[in-house]
mmCIF file of C-alpha atoms in Angstrom:
data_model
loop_
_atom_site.group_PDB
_atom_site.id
_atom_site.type_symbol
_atom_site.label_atom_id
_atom_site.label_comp_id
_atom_site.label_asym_id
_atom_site.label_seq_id
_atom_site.Cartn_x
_atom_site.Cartn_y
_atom_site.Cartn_z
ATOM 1 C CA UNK A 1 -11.591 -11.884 18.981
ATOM 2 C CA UNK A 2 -9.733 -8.789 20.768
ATOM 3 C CA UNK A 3 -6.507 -10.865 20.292
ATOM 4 C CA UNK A 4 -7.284 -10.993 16.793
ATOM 5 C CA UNK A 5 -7.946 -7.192 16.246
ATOM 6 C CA UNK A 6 -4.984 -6.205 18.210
ATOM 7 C CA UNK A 7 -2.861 -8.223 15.992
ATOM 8 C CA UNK A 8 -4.742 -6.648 13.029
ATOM 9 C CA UNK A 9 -4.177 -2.513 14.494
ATOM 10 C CA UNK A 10 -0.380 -3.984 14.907
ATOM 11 C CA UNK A 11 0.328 -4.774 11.464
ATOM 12 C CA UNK A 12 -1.501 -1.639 10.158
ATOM 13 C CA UNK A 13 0.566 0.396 12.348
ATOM 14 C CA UNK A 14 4.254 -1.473 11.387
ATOM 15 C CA UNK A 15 2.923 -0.913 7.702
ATOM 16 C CA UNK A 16 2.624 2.989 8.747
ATOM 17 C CA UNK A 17 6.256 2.781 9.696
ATOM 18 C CA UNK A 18 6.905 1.355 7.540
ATOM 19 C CA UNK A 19 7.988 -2.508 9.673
ATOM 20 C CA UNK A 20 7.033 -3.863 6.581
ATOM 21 C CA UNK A 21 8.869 -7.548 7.806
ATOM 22 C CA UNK A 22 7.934 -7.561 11.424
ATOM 23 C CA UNK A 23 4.600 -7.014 10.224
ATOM 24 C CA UNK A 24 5.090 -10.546 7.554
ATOM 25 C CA UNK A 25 5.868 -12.286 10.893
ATOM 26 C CA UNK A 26 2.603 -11.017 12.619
ATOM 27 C CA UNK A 27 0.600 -12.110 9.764
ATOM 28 C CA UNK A 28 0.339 -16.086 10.455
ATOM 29 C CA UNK A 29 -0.837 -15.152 14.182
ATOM 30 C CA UNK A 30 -3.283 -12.936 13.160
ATOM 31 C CA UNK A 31 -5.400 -15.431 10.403
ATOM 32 C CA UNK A 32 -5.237 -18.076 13.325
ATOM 33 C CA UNK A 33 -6.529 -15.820 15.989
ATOM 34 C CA UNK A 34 -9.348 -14.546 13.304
ATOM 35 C CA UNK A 35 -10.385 -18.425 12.346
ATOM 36 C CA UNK A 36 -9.902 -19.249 15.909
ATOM 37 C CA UNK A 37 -12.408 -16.046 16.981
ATOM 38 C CA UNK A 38 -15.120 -18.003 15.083
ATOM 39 C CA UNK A 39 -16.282 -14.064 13.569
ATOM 40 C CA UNK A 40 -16.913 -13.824 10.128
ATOM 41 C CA UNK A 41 -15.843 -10.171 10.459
ATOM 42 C CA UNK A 42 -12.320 -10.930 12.065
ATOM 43 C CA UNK A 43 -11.378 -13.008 9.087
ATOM 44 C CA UNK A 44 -12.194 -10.391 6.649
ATOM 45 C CA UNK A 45 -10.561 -8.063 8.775
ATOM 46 C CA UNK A 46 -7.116 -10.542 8.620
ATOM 47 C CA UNK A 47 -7.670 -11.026 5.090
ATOM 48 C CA UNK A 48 -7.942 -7.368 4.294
ATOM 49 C CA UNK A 49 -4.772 -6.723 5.967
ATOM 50 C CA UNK A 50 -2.790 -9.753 4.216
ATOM 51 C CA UNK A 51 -4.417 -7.515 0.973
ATOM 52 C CA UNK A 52 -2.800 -4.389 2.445
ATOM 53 C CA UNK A 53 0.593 -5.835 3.170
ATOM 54 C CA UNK A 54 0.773 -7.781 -0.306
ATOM 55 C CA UNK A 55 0.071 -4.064 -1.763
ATOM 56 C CA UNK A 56 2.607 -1.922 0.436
ATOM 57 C CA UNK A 57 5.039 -4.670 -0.901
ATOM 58 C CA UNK A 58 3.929 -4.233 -4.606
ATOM 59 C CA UNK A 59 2.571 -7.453 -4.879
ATOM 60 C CA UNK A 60 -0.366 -6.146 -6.915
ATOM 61 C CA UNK A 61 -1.593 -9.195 -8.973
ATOM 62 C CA UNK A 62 -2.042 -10.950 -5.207
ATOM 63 C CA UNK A 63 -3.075 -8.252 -3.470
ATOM 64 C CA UNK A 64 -5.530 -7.530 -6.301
ATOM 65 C CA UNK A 65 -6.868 -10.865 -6.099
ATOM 66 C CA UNK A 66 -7.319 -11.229 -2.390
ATOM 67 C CA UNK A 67 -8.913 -7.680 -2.528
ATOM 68 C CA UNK A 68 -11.692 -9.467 -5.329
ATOM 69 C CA UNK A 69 -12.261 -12.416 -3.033
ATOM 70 C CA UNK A 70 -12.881 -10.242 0.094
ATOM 71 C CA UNK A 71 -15.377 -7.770 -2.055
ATOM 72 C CA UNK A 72 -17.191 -11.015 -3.209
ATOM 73 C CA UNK A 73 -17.282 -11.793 0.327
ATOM 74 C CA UNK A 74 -17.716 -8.559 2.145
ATOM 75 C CA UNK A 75 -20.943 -7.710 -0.262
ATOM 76 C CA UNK A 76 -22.467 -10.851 0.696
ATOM 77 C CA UNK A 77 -22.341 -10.208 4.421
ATOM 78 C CA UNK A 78 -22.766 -7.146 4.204
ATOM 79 C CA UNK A 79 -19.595 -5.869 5.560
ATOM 80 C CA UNK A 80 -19.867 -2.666 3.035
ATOM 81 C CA UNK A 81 -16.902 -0.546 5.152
ATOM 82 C CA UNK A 82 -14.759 -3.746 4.158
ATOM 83 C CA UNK A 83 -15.774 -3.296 0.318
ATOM 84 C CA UNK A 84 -15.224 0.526 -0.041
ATOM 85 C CA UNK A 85 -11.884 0.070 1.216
ATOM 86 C CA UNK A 86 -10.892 -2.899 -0.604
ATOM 87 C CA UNK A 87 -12.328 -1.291 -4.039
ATOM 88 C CA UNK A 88 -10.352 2.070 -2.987
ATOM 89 C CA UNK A 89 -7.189 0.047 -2.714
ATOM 90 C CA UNK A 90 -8.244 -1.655 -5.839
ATOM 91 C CA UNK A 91 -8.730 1.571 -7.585
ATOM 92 C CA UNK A 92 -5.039 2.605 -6.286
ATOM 93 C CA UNK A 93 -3.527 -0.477 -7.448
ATOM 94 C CA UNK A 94 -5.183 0.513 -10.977
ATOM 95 C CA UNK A 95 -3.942 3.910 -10.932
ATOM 96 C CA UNK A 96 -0.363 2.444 -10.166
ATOM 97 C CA UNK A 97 -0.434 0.068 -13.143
ATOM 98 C CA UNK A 98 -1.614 3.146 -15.239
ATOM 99 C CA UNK A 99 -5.122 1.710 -15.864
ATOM 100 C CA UNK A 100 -6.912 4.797 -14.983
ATOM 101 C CA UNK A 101 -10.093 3.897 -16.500
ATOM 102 C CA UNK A 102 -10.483 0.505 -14.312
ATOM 103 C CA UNK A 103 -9.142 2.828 -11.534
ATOM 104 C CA UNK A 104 -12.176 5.505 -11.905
ATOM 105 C CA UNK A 105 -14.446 2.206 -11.755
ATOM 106 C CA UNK A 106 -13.081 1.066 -8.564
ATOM 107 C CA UNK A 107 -13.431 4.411 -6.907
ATOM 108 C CA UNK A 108 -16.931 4.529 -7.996
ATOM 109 C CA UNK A 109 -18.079 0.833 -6.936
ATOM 110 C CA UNK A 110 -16.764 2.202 -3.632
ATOM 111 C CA UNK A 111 -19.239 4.804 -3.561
ATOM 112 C CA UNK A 112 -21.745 3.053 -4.276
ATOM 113 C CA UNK A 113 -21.205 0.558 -1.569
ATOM 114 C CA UNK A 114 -21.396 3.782 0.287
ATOM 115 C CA UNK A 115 -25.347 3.792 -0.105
ATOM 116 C CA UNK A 116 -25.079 0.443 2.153
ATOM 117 C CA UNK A 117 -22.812 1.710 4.691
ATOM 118 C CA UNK A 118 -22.987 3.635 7.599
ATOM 119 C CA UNK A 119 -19.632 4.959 6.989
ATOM 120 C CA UNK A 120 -19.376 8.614 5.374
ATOM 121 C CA UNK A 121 -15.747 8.863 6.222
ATOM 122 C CA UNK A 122 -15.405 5.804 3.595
ATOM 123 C CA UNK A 123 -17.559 7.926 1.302
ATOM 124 C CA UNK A 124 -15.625 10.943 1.757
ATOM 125 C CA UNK A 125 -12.528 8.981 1.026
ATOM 126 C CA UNK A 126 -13.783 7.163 -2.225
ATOM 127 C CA UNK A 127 -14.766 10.811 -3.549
ATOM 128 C CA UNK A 128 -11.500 12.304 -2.919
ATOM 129 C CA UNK A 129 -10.010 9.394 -4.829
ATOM 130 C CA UNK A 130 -12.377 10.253 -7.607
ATOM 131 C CA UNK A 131 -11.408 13.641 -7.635
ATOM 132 C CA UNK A 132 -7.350 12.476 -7.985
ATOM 133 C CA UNK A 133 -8.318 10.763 -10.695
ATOM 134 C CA UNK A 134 -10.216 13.382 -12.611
ATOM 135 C CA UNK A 135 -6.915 16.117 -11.028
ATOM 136 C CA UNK A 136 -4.427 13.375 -13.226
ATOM 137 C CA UNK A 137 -6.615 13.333 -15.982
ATOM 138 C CA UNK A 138 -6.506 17.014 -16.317
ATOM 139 C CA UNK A 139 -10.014 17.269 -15.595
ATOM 140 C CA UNK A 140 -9.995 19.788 -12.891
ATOM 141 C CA UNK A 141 -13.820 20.916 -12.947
ATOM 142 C CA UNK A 142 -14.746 17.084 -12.159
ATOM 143 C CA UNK A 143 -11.981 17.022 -10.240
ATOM 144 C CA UNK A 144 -12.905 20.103 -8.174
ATOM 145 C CA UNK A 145 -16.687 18.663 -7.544
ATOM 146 C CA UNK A 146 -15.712 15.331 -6.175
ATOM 147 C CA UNK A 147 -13.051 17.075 -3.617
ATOM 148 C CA UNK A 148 -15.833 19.253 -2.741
ATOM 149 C CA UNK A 149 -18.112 16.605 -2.218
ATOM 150 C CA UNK A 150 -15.571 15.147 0.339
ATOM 151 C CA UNK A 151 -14.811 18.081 1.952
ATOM 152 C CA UNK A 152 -17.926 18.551 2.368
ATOM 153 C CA UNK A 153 -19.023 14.980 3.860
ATOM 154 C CA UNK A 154 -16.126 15.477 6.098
ATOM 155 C CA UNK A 155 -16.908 18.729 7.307
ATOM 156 C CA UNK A 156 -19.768 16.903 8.468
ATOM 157 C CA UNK A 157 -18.168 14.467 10.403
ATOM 158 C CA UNK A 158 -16.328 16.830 12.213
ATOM 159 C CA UNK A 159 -12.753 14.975 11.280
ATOM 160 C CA UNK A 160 -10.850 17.867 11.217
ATOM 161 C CA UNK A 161 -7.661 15.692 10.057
ATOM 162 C CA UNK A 162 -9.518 14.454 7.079
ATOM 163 C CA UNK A 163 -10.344 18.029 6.429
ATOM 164 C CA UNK A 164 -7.181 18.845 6.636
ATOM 165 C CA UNK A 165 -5.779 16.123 3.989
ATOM 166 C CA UNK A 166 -8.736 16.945 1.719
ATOM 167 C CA UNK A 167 -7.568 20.597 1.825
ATOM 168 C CA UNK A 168 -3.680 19.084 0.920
ATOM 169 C CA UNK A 169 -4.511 18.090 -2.302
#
């Protein structure tokens, strides 16, 4: 399993760098060490990040469907983080195709995975995403609360980072 989620923080990181084809490579090795780790979890985990390199790519029709088979999975076992980041990178997808409505939707399923999560960061991160919406919409009130909202949550948390990118946009 730790061979697994190493492979996992290295293709997240050569995605950040954007390694995008060093990361491809790493991907095959990664979904056999998450099958082979027997955890649930770690396969999510490799399929999220297949999801996340399909989207850096612009792949979006398979990265959109991998990121509906993981929420259908995620919900069931309860692996809410999993689900507010897969329907945040569903609403981004969306917003890239210019279907802001289905975007806003996305954004808000992920908050209300929230409720089942232990993860306010994801929260804070699903409300910031709300309030870009309601910013590109020209909706600047709503946008305004949601940012708050965030800032707020991540005051909280103490992540001054996070406060920091909340206060960049």
């Amino acid at each position: 399993m730790l061979y697994a989620n190493a492979l996992i923080a290295e293709i997240r990181l050569l995605c950040a760098v954007d390694s995008v084809d060093v990361a491809l490579r790493l991907l095959p090795d990664t979904k056999r060490a998450a099958k082979r780790s027997g955890s649930q979890l770690m396969q999510a985990k490799a399929s999220m990040v297949e999801a996340d390199l399909a989207t850096h790519l612009g792949r979006f029709d398979d990265a959109s469907e991998k990121y509906a088979q993981l929420i259908t999975i995620c919900s069931k076992s309860e692996y809410y983080d999993l689900c507010i980041m897969a329907e945040n990178q569903m609403g981004y997808i969306w917003r890239e195709r210019g279907q802001s409505e289905q975007s806003m939707k996305a954004f808000l399923r992920a908050v209300e995975f929230e409720r089942q999560s232990d993860y306010p960061e994801l929260k804070a991160m699903s409300l910031n995403y709300l309030g870009s919406y309601y910013w590109r919409n020209g909706q600047y009130n709503q946008a305004l609360n949601y940012y708050l909202q965030a800032l707020s949550i991540r005051n909280q948390c103490g992540n001054n980072f996070d406060i920091v990118n909340s206060l960049s946009l």
